[in-house]
Amino acid sequence: GAGVSQSPRYKVAKRGQDVALRCDPISGHVSLFWYQQALGQGPEFLTYFQNEAQLDKSGLPSDRFFAERPEGSVSTLKIQRTQQEDSAVYLCASSFGLDGSPLHFGNGTRLTVT
Amino acid sequence: QKEVEQNSGPLSVPEGAIASLNCTYSDRGSQSFFWYRQYSGKSPELIMSIYSNGDKEDGRFTAQLNKASQYVSLLIRDSQPSDSATYLCAVNSGRDDKIIFGKGTRLHILP
């Protein structure tokens, strides 16, 4: 596809359930970023990859959060034992990975934990 | 100190006037600076990128960068109601390619 694709678009989980969010970046994009955006706030950095290497995961809020990109293309963000404070929009973005190349965002996954 | 700071607004500007949005950043090593627009319920979309000190113009938009003052701004000329949105400033880390966003400034163009 032409853009970054995220699925599902919406996810409702009961507290304690595990969820998996998928991101399919633009073809040829080396870098892939995950952000968490709460209502009325800017995107908060979670983690990013260059190809399959996870270069920075300093933004992951707890060890319940895990991200992978095993073949350097599609990425999955997994949240174990979801809590209400995990409710947010999760944005995925990709870029060519060249120094200074801008990010292109997917439509996001809105996660609601009840 | 937050890495990227913006006034949250709302900033109200009459239609046809110039809207001025400001952003400061803390990492002196940052080299790449971006402005994104985000409509309510939508994802951010890139408006401008700027890498060198000075001004960069694209249509009604002008980005201004002053690395010595660690300051980047966005001017929107001839503001239109469709410009009403949240504007996000984003800066790359000087140490790696991590890109950090500010909290955004809500802009409201008054018809």
Coordinates of N, CA and C in Angstrom, one line a residue:
Chain A
G1 N 0.8 -1.2 0.0 CA 0.0 0.0 0.0 C 0.9 1.3 0.0
A2 N 0.2 2.4 -0.2 CA 1.0 3.6 -0.3 C 1.4 4.2 1.0
G3 N 0.6 3.9 2.0 CA 0.9 4.6 3.3 C 1.1 3.5 4.4
V4 N 1.3 4.1 5.6 CA 1.5 3.2 6.8 C 0.1 2.7 7.2
S5 N 0.1 1.4 7.4 CA -1.2 0.7 7.7 C -1.1 0.2 9.1
Q6 N -2.1 0.5 9.9 CA -2.2 0.0 11.3 C -3.5 -0.8 11.5
S7 N -3.4 -1.9 12.3 CA -4.6 -2.6 12.6 C -4.5 -3.2 14.0
P8 N -5.6 -3.4 14.7 CA -6.9 -2.9 14.3 C -7.0 -1.4 14.5
R9 N -8.1 -0.8 13.9 CA -8.3 0.6 14.0 C -8.8 1.0 15.5
Y10 N -9.6 0.1 16.0 CA -10.1 0.2 17.4 C -10.0 -1.1 18.1
K11 N -9.6 -1.0 19.4 CA -9.5 -2.2 20.2 C -10.1 -1.9 21.6
V12 N -11.0 -2.8 22.0 CA -11.5 -2.7 23.4 C -11.0 -3.9 24.1
A13 N -10.4 -3.7 25.2 CA -9.9 -4.9 26.0 C -10.3 -4.7 27.4
K14 N -10.6 -5.9 28.0 CA -10.9 -5.9 29.5 C -9.5 -5.8 30.2
R15 N -9.6 -5.2 31.3 CA -8.4 -5.0 32.2 C -7.8 -6.4 32.4
G16 N -6.5 -6.5 32.2 CA -5.8 -7.8 32.4 C -5.6 -8.6 31.1
Q17 N -6.3 -8.3 30.0 CA -6.1 -9.0 28.8 C -4.8 -8.5 28.1
D18 N -4.3 -9.4 27.2 CA -3.2 -9.0 26.4 C -3.7 -8.5 25.0
V19 N -3.0 -7.5 24.5 CA -3.4 -7.0 23.1 C -2.1 -7.0 22.2
A20 N -2.4 -7.1 20.9 CA -1.3 -6.9 20.0 C -1.7 -6.0 18.9
L21 N -0.9 -5.0 18.6 CA -1.2 -3.9 17.6 C -0.2 -4.1 16.5
R22 N -0.7 -4.0 15.3 CA 0.1 -4.3 14.1 C 0.4 -3.0 13.3
C23 N 1.6 -2.9 12.8 CA 2.0 -1.8 11.9 C 2.7 -2.3 10.7
D24 N 2.2 -1.9 9.5 CA 2.8 -2.2 8.3 C 3.4 -0.9 7.7
P25 N 4.7 -0.7 7.7 CA 5.2 0.6 7.2 C 5.2 0.7 5.7
I26 N 5.5 1.9 5.3 CA 5.7 2.2 3.8 C 6.8 1.3 3.3
S27 N 6.6 0.7 2.2 CA 7.7 -0.1 1.6 C 9.0 0.6 1.4
G28 N 10.1 0.0 1.8 CA 11.4 0.7 1.7 C 11.8 1.5 2.8
H29 N 10.8 1.8 3.8 CA 11.2 2.6 4.9 C 11.9 1.8 6.0
V30 N 13.1 2.3 6.3 CA 14.0 1.6 7.2 C 13.6 1.7 8.7
S31 N 13.2 3.0 9.0 CA 12.9 3.3 10.4 C 11.5 3.2 10.7
L32 N 11.1 2.7 11.9 CA 9.8 2.5 12.3 C 9.7 2.9 13.8
F33 N 8.7 3.8 14.1 CA 8.5 4.4 15.4 C 7.1 4.0 15.9
W34 N 7.1 3.8 17.3 CA 5.8 3.7 18.0 C 5.7 4.9 18.9
Y35 N 4.5 5.5 19.0 CA 4.2 6.6 19.9 C 2.8 6.3 20.6
Q36 N 2.7 6.8 21.8 CA 1.4 6.7 22.5 C 0.9 8.1 22.6
Q37 N -0.4 8.3 22.3 CA -0.9 9.7 22.4 C -2.2 9.6 23.2
A38 N -2.2 10.3 24.4 CA -3.3 10.5 25.2 C -4.1 11.7 24.7
L39 N -5.4 11.7 25.1 CA -6.2 12.8 24.6 C -5.7 14.2 25.0
G40 N -5.6 15.1 24.0 CA -5.1 16.4 24.3 C -3.6 16.6 24.5
Q41 N -2.9 15.5 24.3 CA -1.4 15.5 24.5 C -0.7 15.3 23.1
G42 N 0.6 15.6 23.1 CA 1.4 15.2 21.9 C 1.7 13.8 21.9
P43 N 2.2 13.2 20.8 CA 2.7 11.8 20.8 C 3.9 11.6 21.7
E44 N 3.8 10.6 22.5 CA 4.9 10.3 23.4 C 5.7 9.1 22.8
F45 N 7.0 9.3 22.7 CA 7.8 8.3 22.1 C 7.8 7.0 23.0
L46 N 7.7 5.9 22.3 CA 7.7 4.6 23.0 C 9.0 3.9 22.6
T47 N 9.2 3.6 21.3 CA 10.4 2.8 20.9 C 10.6 3.0 19.4
Y48 N 11.8 2.7 18.9 CA 11.9 2.7 17.4 C 12.9 1.7 17.0
F49 N 12.8 1.3 15.7 CA 13.6 0.3 15.0 C 14.3 0.9 13.8
Q50 N 15.5 0.4 13.5 CA 16.1 0.5 12.2 C 16.2 -0.9 11.7
N51 N 15.5 -1.1 10.6 CA 15.3 -2.5 10.1 C 14.8 -3.3 11.3
E52 N 15.4 -4.5 11.6 CA 14.9 -5.3 12.6 C 15.5 -5.0 14.0
A53 N 16.5 -4.1 14.1 CA 17.1 -3.7 15.3 C 16.3 -2.7 16.1
Q54 N 16.0 -3.0 17.3 CA 15.3 -2.0 18.2 C 16.4 -1.2 18.8
L55 N 16.5 0.1 18.4 CA 17.6 0.9 18.8 C 17.3 1.7 20.1
D56 N 16.1 1.9 20.4 CA 15.7 2.7 21.6 C 14.4 2.2 22.1
K57 N 14.3 1.8 23.3 CA 13.0 1.4 23.9 C 12.8 2.1 25.2
S58 N 13.4 3.2 25.3 CA 13.4 4.0 26.6 C 12.0 4.5 26.9
G59 N 11.2 4.7 26.0 CA 9.8 5.2 26.2 C 8.8 4.2 26.6
L60 N 9.1 2.9 26.6 CA 8.1 1.9 26.9 C 7.8 2.1 28.4
P61 N 6.5 2.3 28.8 CA 6.1 2.6 30.2 C 6.5 1.6 31.2
S62 N 6.4 0.3 30.8 CA 6.7 -0.8 31.8 C 7.1 -2.0 31.0
D63 N 7.5 -3.0 31.8 CA 7.8 -4.3 31.1 C 6.6 -5.0 30.6
R64 N 5.4 -4.4 30.8 CA 4.3 -5.1 30.1 C 4.2 -4.8 28.6
F65 N 5.0 -3.8 28.2 CA 5.0 -3.4 26.8 C 6.2 -4.0 26.1
F66 N 6.0 -4.5 24.9 CA 7.0 -5.2 24.2 C 6.8 -4.9 22.7
A67 N 7.8 -4.6 21.9 CA 7.7 -4.4 20.5 C 8.7 -5.2 19.8
E68 N 8.3 -5.6 18.6 CA 9.2 -6.4 17.7 C 9.0 -6.1 16.3
R69 N 10.1 -6.3 15.5 CA 10.0 -6.1 14.0 C 11.0 -7.2 13.4
P70 N 10.6 -8.4 13.5 CA 11.6 -9.5 13.3 C 12.2 -9.6 11.9
E71 N 11.5 -9.1 10.9 CA 12.0 -9.2 9.5 C 12.3 -7.8 8.9
G72 N 12.3 -6.8 9.8 CA 12.6 -5.5 9.4 C 11.5 -4.8 8.6
S73 N 10.3 -5.4 8.6 CA 9.2 -4.7 7.9 C 8.0 -4.5 8.9
V74 N 7.1 -5.4 9.0 CA 5.9 -5.3 9.9 C 6.4 -5.3 11.3
S75 N 5.7 -4.5 12.1 CA 6.1 -4.5 13.6 C 4.8 -4.7 14.4
T76 N 5.0 -5.3 15.5 CA 3.9 -5.5 16.5 C 4.2 -4.9 17.8
L77 N 3.3 -4.2 18.4 CA 3.4 -3.7 19.7 C 2.5 -4.5 20.6
K78 N 3.0 -5.2 21.6 CA 2.2 -6.1 22.5 C 2.2 -5.4 23.9
I79 N 1.0 -5.4 24.4 CA 0.8 -5.0 25.8 C 0.2 -6.1 26.6
Q80 N 0.9 -6.5 27.6 CA 0.4 -7.6 28.4 C -0.4 -7.1 29.6
R81 N -1.4 -7.8 30.1 CA -2.1 -7.5 31.3 C -2.5 -6.0 31.3
T82 N -3.3 -5.6 30.3 CA -3.6 -4.2 30.1 C -4.2 -3.6 31.3
Q83 N -3.9 -2.3 31.5 CA -4.5 -1.5 32.6 C -5.2 -0.3 32.0
Q84 N -6.1 0.3 32.8 CA -6.9 1.4 32.3 C -6.0 2.5 31.8
E85 N -4.8 2.7 32.5 CA -4.0 3.8 32.0 C -3.3 3.6 30.7
D86 N -3.5 2.4 30.2 CA -3.0 2.1 28.8 C -3.9 2.6 27.7
S87 N -5.1 3.0 28.1 CA -6.0 3.5 27.1 C -5.5 4.8 26.5
A88 N -5.3 4.7 25.1 CA -4.7 5.8 24.4 C -4.8 5.5 22.9
V89 N -4.3 6.4 22.1 CA -4.1 6.1 20.6 C -2.7 5.7 20.5
Y90 N -2.4 4.6 19.8 CA -1.1 4.1 19.5 C -0.8 4.4 18.1
L91 N 0.2 5.3 17.9 CA 0.6 5.7 16.5 C 1.9 5.0 16.1
C92 N 1.8 4.5 14.8 CA 3.0 4.0 14.2 C 3.5 5.0 13.1
A93 N 4.7 5.2 12.9 CA 5.2 6.0 11.9 C 6.5 5.4 11.3
S94 N 6.7 5.6 10.0 CA 7.9 5.1 9.4 C 8.6 6.2 8.6
S95 N 9.9 6.0 8.3 CA 10.7 6.9 7.5 C 11.8 6.2 6.8
F96 N 12.4 6.9 5.8 CA 13.5 6.3 5.0 C 14.7 6.0 5.9
G97 N 14.7 6.6 7.1 CA 15.8 6.3 8.0 C 17.1 7.1 7.7
L98 N 17.1 7.9 6.6 CA 18.2 8.8 6.3 C 18.2 9.9 7.4
D99 N 19.4 10.4 7.6 CA 19.4 11.5 8.7 C 18.5 12.6 8.3
G100 N 17.5 12.8 9.2 CA 16.6 13.9 9.1 C 15.4 13.7 8.3
S101 N 15.2 12.4 7.8 CA 14.0 12.2 7.0 C 12.7 12.2 7.9
P102 N 11.7 12.8 7.4 CA 10.5 13.0 8.3 C 9.7 11.7 8.4
L103 N 8.8 11.7 9.4 CA 8.0 10.5 9.7 C 6.7 10.6 9.0
H104 N 6.2 9.4 8.6 CA 4.8 9.3 8.0 C 4.0 8.4 8.9
F105 N 2.9 8.9 9.3 CA 2.1 8.2 10.3 C 1.0 7.4 9.7
G106 N 0.7 6.3 10.4 CA -0.5 5.5 10.1 C -1.7 6.2 10.8
N107 N -2.9 5.6 10.7 CA -4.1 6.2 11.2 C -4.2 5.9 12.7
G108 N -3.4 5.1 13.3 CA -3.4 4.8 14.7 C -4.4 3.7 15.1
T109 N -4.1 3.2 16.3 CA -5.1 2.2 16.9 C -5.5 2.8 18.2
R110 N -6.8 3.0 18.3 CA -7.4 3.5 19.6 C -7.7 2.4 20.5
L111 N -7.0 2.3 21.6 CA -7.1 1.2 22.6 C -7.9 1.8 23.8
T112 N -9.0 1.0 24.1 CA -9.8 1.4 25.3 C -9.7 0.2 26.2
V113 N -9.3 0.4 27.4 CA -9.2 -0.7 28.4 C -10.3 -0.5 29.5
T114 N -11.2 -1.5 29.6 CA -12.4 -1.3 30.5 C -12.2 -2.1 31.7
Chain B
Q1 N 13.2 19.9 32.6 CA 12.8 20.7 31.5 C 12.4 19.7 30.4
K2 N 11.2 19.9 29.8 CA 10.8 19.0 28.7 C 11.7 19.2 27.5
E3 N 11.9 18.1 26.7 CA 12.8 18.2 25.6 C 12.3 19.2 24.5
V4 N 11.0 19.2 24.3 CA 10.3 20.0 23.3 C 9.2 20.7 23.9
E5 N 9.2 22.0 23.9 CA 8.1 22.8 24.6 C 7.3 23.6 23.7
Q6 N 6.0 23.6 23.8 CA 5.1 24.4 23.1 C 4.0 25.0 24.0
N7 N 3.6 26.2 23.7 CA 2.4 26.7 24.4 C 1.2 25.9 23.9
S8 N 0.4 25.4 24.9 CA -0.7 24.5 24.5 C -1.9 25.3 23.9
G9 N -2.0 26.6 24.1 CA -3.0 27.4 23.6 C -4.3 27.2 24.4
P10 N -5.5 27.5 23.8 CA -5.7 27.7 22.3 C -5.2 29.1 21.9
L11 N -4.7 29.2 20.7 CA -4.3 30.4 20.0 C -5.5 30.7 19.1
S12 N -6.1 31.9 19.3 CA -7.2 32.3 18.4 C -6.7 33.4 17.5
V13 N -6.9 33.3 16.2 CA -6.4 34.2 15.2 C -7.6 34.5 14.2
P14 N -7.8 35.7 13.9 CA -8.9 36.1 12.9 C -8.5 35.5 11.5
E15 N -9.5 35.1 10.8 CA -9.3 34.7 9.4 C -8.6 35.8 8.6
G16 N -7.6 35.3 7.8 CA -6.8 36.3 7.0 C -5.6 36.8 7.7
A17 N -5.5 36.7 9.0 CA -4.3 37.2 9.7 C -3.2 36.1 9.7
I18 N -2.1 36.5 10.3 CA -0.9 35.6 10.4 C -0.9 34.9 11.8
A19 N -0.8 33.6 11.7 CA -0.7 32.8 13.0 C 0.7 32.5 13.2
S20 N 1.2 32.7 14.4 CA 2.6 32.4 14.8 C 2.7 31.4 15.9
L21 N 3.3 30.3 15.6 CA 3.4 29.2 16.5 C 4.9 29.0 16.9
N22 N 5.1 28.8 18.2 CA 6.5 28.7 18.7 C 6.8 27.4 19.4
C23 N 8.1 27.1 19.3 CA 8.6 25.9 19.9 C 10.0 26.1 20.4
T24 N 10.4 25.6 21.6 CA 11.8 25.6 22.0 C 12.2 24.1 22.3
Y25 N 13.5 23.8 22.2 CA 13.9 22.5 22.4 C 15.2 22.5 23.3
S26 N 15.5 21.4 23.9 CA 16.6 21.5 24.9 C 17.9 20.8 24.4
D27 N 17.8 20.0 23.4 CA 19.0 19.3 22.9 C 19.8 20.1 21.9
R28 N 20.9 20.6 22.3 CA 21.7 21.5 21.4 C 22.2 20.7 20.1
G29 N 22.3 19.4 20.2 CA 22.8 18.6 19.1 C 21.7 18.3 18.1
S30 N 20.5 18.7 18.3 CA 19.4 18.4 17.3 C 19.7 19.1 16.0
Q31 N 19.4 18.3 14.9 CA 19.7 18.8 13.6 C 18.5 18.9 12.7
S32 N 17.4 18.2 13.0 CA 16.2 18.1 12.2 C 15.0 18.5 13.0
F33 N 14.2 19.4 12.3 CA 13.0 20.0 13.0 C 11.8 19.9 12.0
F34 N 10.7 19.6 12.6 CA 9.5 19.3 11.8 C 8.3 20.0 12.5
W35 N 7.4 20.4 11.6 CA 6.0 20.8 12.0 C 5.0 19.9 11.4
Y36 N 4.1 19.4 12.3 CA 3.0 18.5 11.9 C 1.7 19.2 12.3
R37 N 0.7 18.9 11.5 CA -0.7 19.4 11.8 C -1.5 18.1 12.1
Q38 N -2.3 18.3 13.1 CA -3.2 17.2 13.5 C -4.6 17.6 13.7
Y39 N -5.5 17.2 12.9 CA -6.9 17.5 13.1 C -7.4 16.5 14.1
S40 N -8.5 16.9 14.8 CA -9.1 16.1 15.9 C -9.5 14.7 15.4
G41 N -9.0 13.7 16.0 CA -9.4 12.3 15.6 C -8.6 11.8 14.5
K42 N -7.6 12.6 14.0 CA -6.8 12.1 12.9 C -5.3 12.0 13.3
S43 N -4.5 11.4 12.5 CA -3.1 11.3 12.8 C -2.3 12.5 12.3
P44 N -1.1 12.7 12.8 CA -0.3 13.9 12.4 C 0.1 13.8 10.9
E45 N 0.1 15.0 10.3 CA 0.6 15.0 8.9 C 1.6 16.1 8.8
L46 N 2.7 15.8 8.0 CA 3.8 16.7 7.9 C 3.5 18.0 7.1
I47 N 3.8 19.1 7.7 CA 3.7 20.4 7.0 C 5.0 20.9 6.5
M48 N 6.0 20.9 7.4 CA 7.3 21.5 7.0 C 8.4 20.7 7.7
S49 N 9.6 20.7 7.1 CA 10.8 20.3 7.8 C 11.8 21.3 7.5
I50 N 12.7 21.5 8.5 CA 13.7 22.6 8.4 C 15.0 22.1 9.1
Y51 N 16.1 22.3 8.5 CA 17.4 21.8 8.9 C 18.5 22.8 9.2
S52 N 18.3 24.0 8.5 CA 19.3 25.1 8.6 C 18.7 26.3 9.2
N53 N 19.6 27.1 9.9 CA 19.1 28.4 10.4 C 18.5 29.2 9.4
G54 N 17.5 30.0 9.8 CA 16.9 30.9 8.8 C 15.4 30.5 8.5
D55 N 14.9 31.0 7.4 CA 13.5 30.8 7.1 C 13.4 29.8 5.9
K56 N 12.3 29.1 5.9 CA 12.0 28.2 4.8 C 10.5 28.4 4.5
E57 N 10.2 28.7 3.3 CA 8.8 29.0 2.9 C 8.2 28.0 2.0
D58 N 7.0 27.7 2.2 CA 6.2 26.7 1.4 C 4.8 27.2 1.3
G59 N 4.5 27.9 0.3 CA 3.1 28.4 0.2 C 2.8 29.4 1.3
R60 N 1.7 29.2 2.0 CA 1.4 30.1 3.1 C 2.1 29.8 4.4
F61 N 3.0 28.8 4.4 CA 3.7 28.4 5.6 C 5.2 28.8 5.5
T62 N 5.7 29.4 6.6 CA 7.1 29.7 6.8 C 7.6 29.1 8.1
A63 N 8.6 28.3 8.0 CA 9.3 27.8 9.2 C 10.5 28.6 9.4
Q64 N 10.8 28.9 10.7 CA 12.0 29.7 11.1 C 12.8 28.9 12.1
L65 N 14.1 28.8 11.9 CA 14.9 28.1 12.9 C 16.1 29.0 13.4
N66 N 16.3 28.9 14.7 CA 17.4 29.6 15.3 C 18.1 28.6 16.3
K67 N 19.1 28.0 15.8 CA 19.8 27.0 16.6 C 20.5 27.5 17.8
A68 N 21.0 28.8 17.7 CA 21.6 29.4 18.9 C 20.7 29.6 20.0
S69 N 19.5 30.0 19.7 CA 18.4 30.2 20.7 C 17.6 28.9 21.0
Q70 N 17.8 27.9 20.2 CA 17.1 26.6 20.3 C 15.6 26.9 20.2
Y71 N 15.3 27.5 19.1 CA 13.9 28.0 18.9 C 13.5 27.7 17.4
V72 N 12.3 27.2 17.3 CA 11.8 27.0 15.9 C 10.3 27.5 15.9
S73 N 9.9 28.1 14.8 CA 8.6 28.7 14.8 C 8.0 28.4 13.4
L74 N 6.6 28.5 13.4 CA 5.9 28.3 12.2 C 4.9 29.5 12.0
L75 N 5.0 30.1 10.9 CA 4.1 31.2 10.5 C 3.1 30.7 9.5
I76 N 1.8 31.0 9.7 CA 0.8 30.7 8.7 C 0.2 32.0 8.2
R77 N 0.4 32.3 7.0 CA -0.1 33.6 6.4 C -1.5 33.4 5.9
D78 N -2.3 34.5 5.9 CA -3.7 34.4 5.3 C -4.4 33.2 5.9
S79 N -4.5 33.1 7.3 CA -5.1 32.0 7.9 C -6.5 31.7 7.5
Q80 N -6.8 30.4 7.3 CA -8.1 30.0 6.9 C -8.8 29.1 8.0
P81 N -10.1 29.1 8.0 CA -10.7 28.2 9.0 C -10.2 26.8 9.0
S82 N -9.8 26.3 7.8 CA -9.3 24.9 7.6 C -8.0 24.7 8.3
D83 N -7.3 25.8 8.7 CA -6.1 25.7 9.4 C -6.3 25.4 10.9
S84 N -7.5 25.5 11.4 CA -7.8 25.2 12.8 C -7.5 23.7 13.0
A85 N -6.5 23.5 13.9 CA -6.0 22.2 14.2 C -5.0 22.3 15.4
T86 N -4.4 21.2 15.8 CA -3.3 21.2 16.7 C -2.0 21.1 15.9
Y87 N -1.0 22.0 16.2 CA 0.2 22.0 15.5 C 1.3 21.4 16.4
L88 N 2.0 20.4 15.9 CA 3.0 19.7 16.7 C 4.4 20.0 16.2
C89 N 5.2 20.4 17.1 CA 6.7 20.6 16.8 C 7.4 19.3 17.1
A90 N 8.3 18.9 16.3 CA 9.0 17.6 16.5 C 10.5 17.9 16.2
V91 N 11.4 17.3 17.0 CA 12.8 17.5 16.9 C 13.5 16.2 17.1
N92 N 14.6 16.0 16.3 CA 15.3 14.7 16.4 C 16.3 14.9 17.5
S93 N 16.7 13.8 18.1 CA 17.7 13.8 19.2 C 19.0 14.0 18.5
G94 N 19.9 14.7 19.2 CA 21.2 14.9 18.7 C 22.1 13.6 18.8
R95 N 21.6 12.7 19.6 CA 22.5 11.5 19.8 C 22.1 10.3 18.9
D96 N 20.8 10.3 18.5 CA 20.4 9.2 17.6 C 19.3 9.8 16.7
D97 N 18.5 8.9 16.1 CA 17.4 9.4 15.2 C 16.1 9.5 15.9
K98 N 16.1 9.3 17.2 CA 14.8 9.4 17.9 C 14.2 10.8 17.7
I99 N 12.9 10.8 17.4 CA 12.2 12.1 17.1 C 11.2 12.3 18.3
I100 N 11.3 13.4 18.9 CA 10.5 13.8 20.1 C 9.5 14.9 19.7
F101 N 8.3 14.8 20.2 CA 7.2 15.7 19.9 C 6.9 16.6 21.1
G102 N 6.5 17.8 20.8 CA 6.0 18.7 21.9 C 4.5 18.3 22.1
K103 N 3.9 19.0 23.1 CA 2.5 18.6 23.4 C 1.5 19.2 22.4
G104 N 2.0 20.2 21.5 CA 1.1 20.7 20.5 C 0.5 22.0 20.9
T105 N 0.2 22.9 20.0 CA -0.5 24.1 20.2 C -1.8 24.0 19.4
R106 N -2.9 24.2 20.1 CA -4.2 24.3 19.4 C -4.4 25.6 18.8
L107 N -4.7 25.7 17.5 CA -4.9 26.9 16.8 C -6.4 26.9 16.4
H108 N -7.0 28.1 16.6 CA -8.4 28.3 16.2 C -8.5 29.5 15.4
I109 N -8.9 29.4 14.1 CA -9.0 30.5 13.2 C -10.5 31.0 13.3
L110 N -10.6 32.2 13.6 CA -12.0 32.8 13.8 C -12.5 33.3 12.5
P111 N -13.7 32.8 12.0 CA -14.2 33.3 10.7 C -14.7 34.7 10.8

